[in-house]
Coordinates of C-alpha atoms in Angstrom, one line a residue:
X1078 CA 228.3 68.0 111.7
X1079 CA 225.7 69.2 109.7
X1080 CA 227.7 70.2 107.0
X1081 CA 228.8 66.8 106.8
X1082 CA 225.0 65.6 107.0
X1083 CA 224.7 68.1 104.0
X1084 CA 227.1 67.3 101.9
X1085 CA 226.8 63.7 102.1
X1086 CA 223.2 64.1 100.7
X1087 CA 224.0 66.3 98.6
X1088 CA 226.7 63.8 97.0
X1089 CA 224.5 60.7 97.1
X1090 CA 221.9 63.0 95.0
X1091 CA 224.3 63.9 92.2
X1092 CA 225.1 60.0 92.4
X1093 CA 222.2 58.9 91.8
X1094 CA 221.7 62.0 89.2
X1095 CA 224.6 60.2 87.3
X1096 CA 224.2 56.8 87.8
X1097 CA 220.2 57.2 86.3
X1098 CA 221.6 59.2 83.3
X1099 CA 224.3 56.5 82.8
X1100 CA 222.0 54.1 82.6
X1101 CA 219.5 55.4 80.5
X1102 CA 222.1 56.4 78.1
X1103 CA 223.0 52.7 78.1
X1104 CA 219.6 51.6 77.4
X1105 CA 219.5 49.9 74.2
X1106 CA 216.6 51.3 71.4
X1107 CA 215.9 49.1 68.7
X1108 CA 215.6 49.8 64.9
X1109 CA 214.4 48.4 61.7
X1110 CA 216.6 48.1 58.7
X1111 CA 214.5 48.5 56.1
X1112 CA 213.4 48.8 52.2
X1113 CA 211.3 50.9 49.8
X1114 CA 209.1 48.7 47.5
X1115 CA 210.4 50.3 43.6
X1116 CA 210.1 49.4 40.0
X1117 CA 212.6 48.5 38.2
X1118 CA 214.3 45.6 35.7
X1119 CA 215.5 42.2 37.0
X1120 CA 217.9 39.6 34.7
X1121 CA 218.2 36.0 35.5
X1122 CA 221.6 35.3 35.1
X1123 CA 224.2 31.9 34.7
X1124 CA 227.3 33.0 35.3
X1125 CA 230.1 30.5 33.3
X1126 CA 233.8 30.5 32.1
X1127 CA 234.6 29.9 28.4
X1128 CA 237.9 30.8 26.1
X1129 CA 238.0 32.7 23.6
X1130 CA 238.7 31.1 20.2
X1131 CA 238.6 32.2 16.2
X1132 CA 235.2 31.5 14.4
X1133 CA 237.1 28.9 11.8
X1134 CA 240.7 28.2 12.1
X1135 CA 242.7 25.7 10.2
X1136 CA 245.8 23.3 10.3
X1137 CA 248.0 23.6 7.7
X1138 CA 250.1 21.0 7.0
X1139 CA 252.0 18.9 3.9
X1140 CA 251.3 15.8 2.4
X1141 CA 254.9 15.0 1.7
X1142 CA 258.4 14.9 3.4
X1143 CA 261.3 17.2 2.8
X1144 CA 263.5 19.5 3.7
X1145 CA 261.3 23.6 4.5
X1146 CA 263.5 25.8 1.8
X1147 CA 261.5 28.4 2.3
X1148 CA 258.9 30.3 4.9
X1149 CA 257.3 34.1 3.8
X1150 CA 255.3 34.3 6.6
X1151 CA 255.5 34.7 10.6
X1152 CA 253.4 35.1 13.4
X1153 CA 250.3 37.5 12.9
X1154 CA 251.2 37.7 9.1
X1155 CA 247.9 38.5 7.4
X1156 CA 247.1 36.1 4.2
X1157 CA 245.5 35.9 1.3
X1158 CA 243.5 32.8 0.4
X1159 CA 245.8 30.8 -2.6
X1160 CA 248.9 32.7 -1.0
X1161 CA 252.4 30.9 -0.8
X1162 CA 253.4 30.7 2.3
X1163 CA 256.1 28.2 2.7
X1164 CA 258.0 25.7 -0.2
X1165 CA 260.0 22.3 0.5
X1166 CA 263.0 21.2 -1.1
X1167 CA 261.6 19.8 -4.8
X1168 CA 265.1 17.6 -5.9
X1169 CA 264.0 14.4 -5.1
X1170 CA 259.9 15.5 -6.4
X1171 CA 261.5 16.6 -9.8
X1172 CA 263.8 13.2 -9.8
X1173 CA 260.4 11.2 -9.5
X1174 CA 258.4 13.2 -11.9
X1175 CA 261.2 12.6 -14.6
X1176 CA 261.3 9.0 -13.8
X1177 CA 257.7 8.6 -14.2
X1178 CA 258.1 10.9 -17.7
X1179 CA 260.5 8.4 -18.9
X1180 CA 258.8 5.0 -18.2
X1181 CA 255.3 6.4 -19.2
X1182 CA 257.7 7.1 -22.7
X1183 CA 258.5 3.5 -22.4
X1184 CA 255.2 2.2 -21.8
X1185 CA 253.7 4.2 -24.7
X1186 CA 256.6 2.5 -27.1
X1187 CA 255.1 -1.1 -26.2
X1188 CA 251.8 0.3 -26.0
X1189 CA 252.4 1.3 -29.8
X1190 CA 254.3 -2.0 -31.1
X1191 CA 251.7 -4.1 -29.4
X1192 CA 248.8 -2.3 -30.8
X1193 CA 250.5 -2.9 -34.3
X1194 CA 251.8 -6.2 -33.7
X1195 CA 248.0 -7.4 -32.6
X1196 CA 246.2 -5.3 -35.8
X1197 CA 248.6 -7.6 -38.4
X1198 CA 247.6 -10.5 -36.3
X1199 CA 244.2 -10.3 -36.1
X1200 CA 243.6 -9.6 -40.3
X1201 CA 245.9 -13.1 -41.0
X1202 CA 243.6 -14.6 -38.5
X1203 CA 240.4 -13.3 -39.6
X1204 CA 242.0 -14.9 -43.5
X1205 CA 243.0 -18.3 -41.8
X1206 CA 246.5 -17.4 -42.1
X1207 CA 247.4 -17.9 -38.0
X1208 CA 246.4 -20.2 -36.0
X1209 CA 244.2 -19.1 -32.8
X1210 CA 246.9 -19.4 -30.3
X1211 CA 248.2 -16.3 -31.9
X1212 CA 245.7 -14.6 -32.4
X1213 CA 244.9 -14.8 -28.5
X1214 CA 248.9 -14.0 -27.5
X1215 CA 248.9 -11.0 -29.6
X1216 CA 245.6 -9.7 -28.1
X1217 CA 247.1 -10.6 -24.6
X1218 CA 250.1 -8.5 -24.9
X1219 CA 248.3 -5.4 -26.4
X1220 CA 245.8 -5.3 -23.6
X1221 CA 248.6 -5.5 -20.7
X1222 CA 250.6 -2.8 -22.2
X1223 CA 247.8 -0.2 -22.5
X1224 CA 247.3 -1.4 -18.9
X1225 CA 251.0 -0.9 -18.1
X1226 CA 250.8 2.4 -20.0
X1227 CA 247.6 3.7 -17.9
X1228 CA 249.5 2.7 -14.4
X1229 CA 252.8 5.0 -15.6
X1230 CA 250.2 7.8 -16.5
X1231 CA 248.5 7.6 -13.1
X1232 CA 252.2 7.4 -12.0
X1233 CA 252.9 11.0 -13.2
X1234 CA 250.1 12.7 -12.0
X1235 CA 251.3 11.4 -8.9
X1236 CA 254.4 12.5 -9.1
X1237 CA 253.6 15.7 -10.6
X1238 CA 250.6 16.0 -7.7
X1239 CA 253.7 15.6 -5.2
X1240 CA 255.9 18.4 -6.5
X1241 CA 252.8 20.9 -6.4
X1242 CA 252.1 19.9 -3.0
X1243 CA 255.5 21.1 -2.3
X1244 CA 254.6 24.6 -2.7
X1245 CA 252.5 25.1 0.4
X1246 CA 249.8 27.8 0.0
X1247 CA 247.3 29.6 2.1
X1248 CA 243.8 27.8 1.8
X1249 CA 241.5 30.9 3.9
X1250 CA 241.7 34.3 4.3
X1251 CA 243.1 34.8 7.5
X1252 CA 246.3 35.7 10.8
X1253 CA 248.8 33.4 10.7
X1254 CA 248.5 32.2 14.5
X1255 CA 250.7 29.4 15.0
X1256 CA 254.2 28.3 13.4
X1257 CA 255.4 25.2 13.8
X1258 CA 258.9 25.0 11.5
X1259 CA 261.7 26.6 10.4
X1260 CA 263.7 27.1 7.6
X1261 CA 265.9 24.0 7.2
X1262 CA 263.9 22.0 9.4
X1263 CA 262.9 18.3 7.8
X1264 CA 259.0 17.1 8.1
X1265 CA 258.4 13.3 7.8
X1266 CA 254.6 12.6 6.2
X1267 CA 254.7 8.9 6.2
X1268 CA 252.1 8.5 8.5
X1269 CA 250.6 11.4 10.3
X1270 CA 250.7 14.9 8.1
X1271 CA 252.4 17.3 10.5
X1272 CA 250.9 20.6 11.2
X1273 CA 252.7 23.5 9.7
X1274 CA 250.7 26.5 10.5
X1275 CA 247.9 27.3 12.2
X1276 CA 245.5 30.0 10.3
X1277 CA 242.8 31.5 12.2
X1278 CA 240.0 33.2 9.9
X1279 CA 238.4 36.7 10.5
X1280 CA 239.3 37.7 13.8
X1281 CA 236.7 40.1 14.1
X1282 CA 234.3 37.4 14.5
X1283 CA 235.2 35.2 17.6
X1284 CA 233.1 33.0 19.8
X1285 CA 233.0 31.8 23.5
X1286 CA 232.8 28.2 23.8
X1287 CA 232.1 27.8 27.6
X1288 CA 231.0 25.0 29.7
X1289 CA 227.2 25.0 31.4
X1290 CA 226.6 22.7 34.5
X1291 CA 224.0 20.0 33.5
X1292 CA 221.7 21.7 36.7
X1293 CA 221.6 25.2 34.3
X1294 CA 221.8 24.2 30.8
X1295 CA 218.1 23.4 30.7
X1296 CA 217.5 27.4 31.1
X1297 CA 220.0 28.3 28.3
X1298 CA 218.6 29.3 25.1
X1299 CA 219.6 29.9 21.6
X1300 CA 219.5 33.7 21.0
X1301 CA 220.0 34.6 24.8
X1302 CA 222.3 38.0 25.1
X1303 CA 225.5 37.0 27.2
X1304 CA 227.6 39.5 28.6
X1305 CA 231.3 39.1 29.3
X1306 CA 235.0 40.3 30.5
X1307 CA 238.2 39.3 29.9
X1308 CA 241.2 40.0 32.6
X1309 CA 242.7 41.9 29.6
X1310 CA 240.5 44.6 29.7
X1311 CA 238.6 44.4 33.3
X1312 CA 237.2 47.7 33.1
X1313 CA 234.9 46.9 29.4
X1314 CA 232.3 44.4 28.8
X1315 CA 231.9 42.6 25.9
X1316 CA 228.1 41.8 24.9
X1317 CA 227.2 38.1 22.1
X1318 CA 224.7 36.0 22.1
X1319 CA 224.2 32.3 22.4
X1320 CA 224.2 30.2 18.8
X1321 CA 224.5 27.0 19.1
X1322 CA 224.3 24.5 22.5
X1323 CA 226.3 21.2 22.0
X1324 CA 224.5 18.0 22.9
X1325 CA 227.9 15.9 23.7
X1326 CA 228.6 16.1 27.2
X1327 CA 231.7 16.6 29.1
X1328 CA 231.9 14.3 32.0
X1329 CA 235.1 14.9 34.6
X1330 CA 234.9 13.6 38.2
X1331 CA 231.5 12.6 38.2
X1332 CA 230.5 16.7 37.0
X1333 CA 228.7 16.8 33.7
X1334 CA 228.5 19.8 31.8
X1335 CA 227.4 20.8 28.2
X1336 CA 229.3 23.1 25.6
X1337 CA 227.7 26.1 24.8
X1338 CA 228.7 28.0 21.3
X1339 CA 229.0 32.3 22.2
X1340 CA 229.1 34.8 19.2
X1341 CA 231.2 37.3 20.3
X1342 CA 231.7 40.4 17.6
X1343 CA 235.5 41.7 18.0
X1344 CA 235.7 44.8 15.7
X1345 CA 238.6 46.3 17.7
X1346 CA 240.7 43.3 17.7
X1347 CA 240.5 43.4 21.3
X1348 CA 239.7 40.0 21.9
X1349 CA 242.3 37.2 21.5
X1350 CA 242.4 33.3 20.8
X1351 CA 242.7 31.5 24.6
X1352 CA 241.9 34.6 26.7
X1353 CA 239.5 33.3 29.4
X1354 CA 235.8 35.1 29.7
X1355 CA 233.7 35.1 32.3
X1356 CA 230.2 35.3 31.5
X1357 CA 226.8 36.4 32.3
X1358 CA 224.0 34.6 30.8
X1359 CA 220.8 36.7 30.7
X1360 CA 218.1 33.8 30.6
X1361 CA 215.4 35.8 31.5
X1362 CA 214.4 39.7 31.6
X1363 CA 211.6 41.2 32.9
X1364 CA 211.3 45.5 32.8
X1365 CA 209.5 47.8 34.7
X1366 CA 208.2 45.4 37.2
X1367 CA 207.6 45.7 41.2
X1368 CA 210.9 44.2 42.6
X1369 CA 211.9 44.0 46.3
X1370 CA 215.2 43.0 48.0
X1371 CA 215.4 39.1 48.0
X1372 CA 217.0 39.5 51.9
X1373 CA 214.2 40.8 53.0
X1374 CA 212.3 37.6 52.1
X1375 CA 214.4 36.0 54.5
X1376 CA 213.9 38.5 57.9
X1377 CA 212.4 36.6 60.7
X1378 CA 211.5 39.4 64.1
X1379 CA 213.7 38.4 67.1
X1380 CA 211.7 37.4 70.3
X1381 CA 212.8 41.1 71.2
X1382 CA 210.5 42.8 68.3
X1383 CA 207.3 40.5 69.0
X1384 CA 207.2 41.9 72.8
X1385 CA 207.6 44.8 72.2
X1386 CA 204.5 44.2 69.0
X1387 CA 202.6 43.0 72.0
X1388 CA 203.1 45.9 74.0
X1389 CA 202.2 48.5 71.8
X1390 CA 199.2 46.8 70.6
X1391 CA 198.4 46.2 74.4
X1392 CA 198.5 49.9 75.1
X1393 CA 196.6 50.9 72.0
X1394 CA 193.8 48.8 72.8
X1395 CA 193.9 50.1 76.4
X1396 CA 193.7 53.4 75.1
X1397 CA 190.6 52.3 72.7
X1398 CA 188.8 51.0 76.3
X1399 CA 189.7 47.5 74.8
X1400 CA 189.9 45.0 77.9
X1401 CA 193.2 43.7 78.6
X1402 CA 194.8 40.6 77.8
X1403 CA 196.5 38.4 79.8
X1404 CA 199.7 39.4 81.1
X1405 CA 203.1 38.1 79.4
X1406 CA 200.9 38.0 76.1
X1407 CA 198.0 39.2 73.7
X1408 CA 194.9 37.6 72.7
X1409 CA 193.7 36.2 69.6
X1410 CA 191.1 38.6 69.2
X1411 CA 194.0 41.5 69.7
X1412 CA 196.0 40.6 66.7
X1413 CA 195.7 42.4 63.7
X1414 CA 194.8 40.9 60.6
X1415 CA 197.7 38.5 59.4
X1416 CA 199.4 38.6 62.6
X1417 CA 197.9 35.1 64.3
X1418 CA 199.8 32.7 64.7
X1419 CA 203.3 34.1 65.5
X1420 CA 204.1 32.0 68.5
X1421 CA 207.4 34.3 67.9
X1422 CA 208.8 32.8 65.1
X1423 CA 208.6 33.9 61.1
X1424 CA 208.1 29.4 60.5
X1425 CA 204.6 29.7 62.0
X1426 CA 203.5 31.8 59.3
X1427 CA 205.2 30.1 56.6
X1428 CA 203.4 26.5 57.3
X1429 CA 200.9 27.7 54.8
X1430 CA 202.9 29.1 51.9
X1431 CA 202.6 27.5 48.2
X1432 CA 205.1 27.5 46.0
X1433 CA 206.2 30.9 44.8
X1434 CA 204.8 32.8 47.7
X1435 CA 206.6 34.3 50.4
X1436 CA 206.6 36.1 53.5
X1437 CA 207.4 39.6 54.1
X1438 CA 207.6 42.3 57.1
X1439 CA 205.5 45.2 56.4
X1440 CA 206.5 48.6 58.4
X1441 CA 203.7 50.7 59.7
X1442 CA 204.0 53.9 61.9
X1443 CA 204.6 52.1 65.2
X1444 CA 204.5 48.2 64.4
X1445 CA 205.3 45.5 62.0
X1446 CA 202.8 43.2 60.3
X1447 CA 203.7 39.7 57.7
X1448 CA 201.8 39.6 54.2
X1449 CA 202.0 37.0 51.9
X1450 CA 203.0 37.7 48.9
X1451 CA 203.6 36.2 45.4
X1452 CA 207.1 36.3 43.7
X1453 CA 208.3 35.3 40.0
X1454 CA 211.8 36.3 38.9
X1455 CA 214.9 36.8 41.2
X1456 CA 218.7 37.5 40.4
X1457 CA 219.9 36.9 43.8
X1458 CA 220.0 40.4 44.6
X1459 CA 216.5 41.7 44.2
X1460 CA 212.7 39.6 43.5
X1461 CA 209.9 40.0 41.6
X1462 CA 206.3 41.1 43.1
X1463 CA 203.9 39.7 41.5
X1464 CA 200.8 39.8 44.1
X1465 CA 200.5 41.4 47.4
X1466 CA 202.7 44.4 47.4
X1467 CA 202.5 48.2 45.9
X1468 CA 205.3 50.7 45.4
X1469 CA 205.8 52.4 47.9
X1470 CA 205.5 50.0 51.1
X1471 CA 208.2 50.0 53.6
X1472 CA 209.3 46.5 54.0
X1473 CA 211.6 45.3 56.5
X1474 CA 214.8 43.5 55.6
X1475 CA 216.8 43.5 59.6
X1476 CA 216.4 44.7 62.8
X1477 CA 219.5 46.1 65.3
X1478 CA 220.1 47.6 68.4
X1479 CA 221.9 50.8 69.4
X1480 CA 222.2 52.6 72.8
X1481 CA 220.8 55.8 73.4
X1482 CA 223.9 57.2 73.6
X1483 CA 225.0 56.2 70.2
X1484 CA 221.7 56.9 68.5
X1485 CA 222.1 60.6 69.2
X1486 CA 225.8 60.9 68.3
X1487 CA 224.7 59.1 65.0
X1488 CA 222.0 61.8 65.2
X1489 CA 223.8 65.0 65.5
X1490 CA 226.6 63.3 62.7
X1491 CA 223.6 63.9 60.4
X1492 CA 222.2 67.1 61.4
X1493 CA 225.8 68.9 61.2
X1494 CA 227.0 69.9 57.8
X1495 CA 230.9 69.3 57.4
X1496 CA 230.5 72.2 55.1
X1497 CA 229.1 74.6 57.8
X1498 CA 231.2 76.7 59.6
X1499 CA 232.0 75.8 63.2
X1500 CA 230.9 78.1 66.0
X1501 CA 233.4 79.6 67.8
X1502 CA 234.5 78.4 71.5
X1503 CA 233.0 79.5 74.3
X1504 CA 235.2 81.9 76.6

């Protein structure tokens, strides 16, 4: 029986062993996620689509119908300004020009037998040989057929001006982008001159043109370096500037937004007209300045962290011989500078805050403490310090919480080198 009476104790020890190692392995610890106060650069950025066009491109089309006889160019054909690129049929242009040759020959005929006619005229009228009825009639025909004789000249030029527009020439230096006809094809300009080619001019000189909400455009400047990729080629970045910002808005569904002109320098031809860009607008820059994560300008301690603030600071003032507080809480002569207030949340510090101030988690040895400070430039990602902050400080940006268990797997994961050599197993 005693044996039993032994062994029975001797189990509910090693329970007990077990279950108070179980449980303390299960206890959680918490920890602070947290931040080293650096120097560094920060960009304000507007990030915008645009496409991609040619600098100057031009429609080429023809002033008169006909039948295209002939095209020397294609697509991406490089041309010369003054070139030849395409010519219409010219029979019923050279028909017209030699019917306006032949009644401008008429014209000048009657021009010439007036202008005599009128000369006898007027000397038998200036002797009181005619009568002045005459006199008038001959003066009347001479003067309408110099008119009729101008109108047939103004006729050929216009028909000669039609046969030269027949020959349809380059008028920039420039790719051939578009074509619009073939050979054979008839174009009809009786009322709208149809569009022939399309010439884009010096593709090594592009530009973005992208649209800018009407909430951003007020921070876009002229001169501000814009940096941009194409789907094309994901893996470079392009770099312009802004040049011009277009006051006519663009108003769909309510949304307004401005066009915004980008210079965009394409001296690898990489670039093409309508590829889409998506940009980064650099509206502000500042280098070498304090800069701390913007997230941890949102942290707020859980209930959880302020106990355990009170605690500490409890047993450190005990320590000092300070008298105790109350229990379940510390006095307002036991906070630390900065710290009264917290009534557990981050809002009652804030009540206070101007504009451009914020408030941060500052991590000491054993506790946490807020400071205000004073912030300028952001880019979503990281904050300018202006006041309140040196480099250096340990800020806080989260908090979680791990059991002891995990901590000191997590621990011994750090301390043991995969490059080590592993001991050898124990016989």
């Amino acid at each position: 029986m005693k044996k039993i009476y032994y062994i029975i104790i001797i189990l509910i020890v090693l329970v007990s062993i077990y279950a108070y190692v179980r449980i303390g392995s299960n206890k959680e610890v918490l920890s602070f996620e947290t931040t080293v106060i650096e120097k560094g650069n920060i960009s304000s950025i507007i990030t915008a689509t645009g496409s991609l066009e040619a600098i100057t491109t031009v429609e080429v089309g023809t002033q008169v119908s006909g039948i295209i006889q002939n095209i020397f160019v294609d697509f991406n054909s490089e041309v010369k300004s003054g070139q030849t690129i395409a010519i219409l049929d010219t029979t019923m242009l050279h028909s017209s020009l030699l019917s306006a040759k032949a009644d401008l020959q008429q014209r000048k005929a009657n021009l010439d037998y007036y202008k005599k006619n009128y000369e006898r005229v007027k000397l038998l009228y200036e002797s009181k040989t005619v009568a002045e009825s005459e006199y008038d009639q001959a003066e009347w025909n001479y003067e309408t057929a110099k008119a009729n004789y101008n109108a047939s000249l103004a006729s050929l030029e216009k028909a000669q001006i039609n046969l030269n527009y027949a020959t349809i020439v380059s008028p920039i230096n420039g790719v051939i982008v578009s074509r619009s006809v073939d050979e054979g094809q008839t174009v009809a300009a009786s009322f709208n001159t149809p569009t022939l080619f399309s010439i884009a001019q010096d593709l090594t000189k592009m530009q973005v043109v992208a649209s800018i909400d009407e909430a951003d455009i007020g921070q876009v400047k002229e001169g501000n370096k814009v940096m941009f990729t194409v789907d094309a080629f994901p893996d470079d970045e392009f770099e312009g500037k802004v040049i011009q910002i277009r006051l006519e808005p663009t108003i769909s569904q309510n949304v307004v937004t401005y066009n915004v002109l980008i210079d965009a320098p394409n001296p690898d031809l990489k670039l093409m007209p309508g590829m889409t860009a998506s940009l980064n607008i650099m509206v502000a820059q500042e280098n070498d300045v304090l800069k701390i994560e913007s997230k941890a300008l949102r942290y707020s301690p859980s209930q959880d962290v302020l106990m355990e603030m009170r605690k500490l600071m409890m047993a450190n003032r005990n320590k000092k011989g300070a008298p105790a507080s109350k229990p379940g809480g510390v006095s307002r002569k036991q906070m630390p500078p900065g710290e009264m207030k917290t009534g557990g949340t981050k809002g009652m510090f804030s009540r206070n805050l101007r504009d451009g101030e914020a408030l941060v988690w500052v991590k000491t040895e054993e506790l946490i403490r807020p400071k205000r400070i004073k912030t300028g430039l952001s880019d979503g990602s990281y904050t300018t310090i202006l006041e309140g902050l040196e480099e250096g400080e340990v800020i806080v940006t989260g908090e979680t919480t791990k059991n002891k268990k995990e901590q000191g797997e997590e621990q011994d994961k750090e301390q043991k080198s995969p490059f080590m050599p592993s001991k050898p197993p124990k016989r």
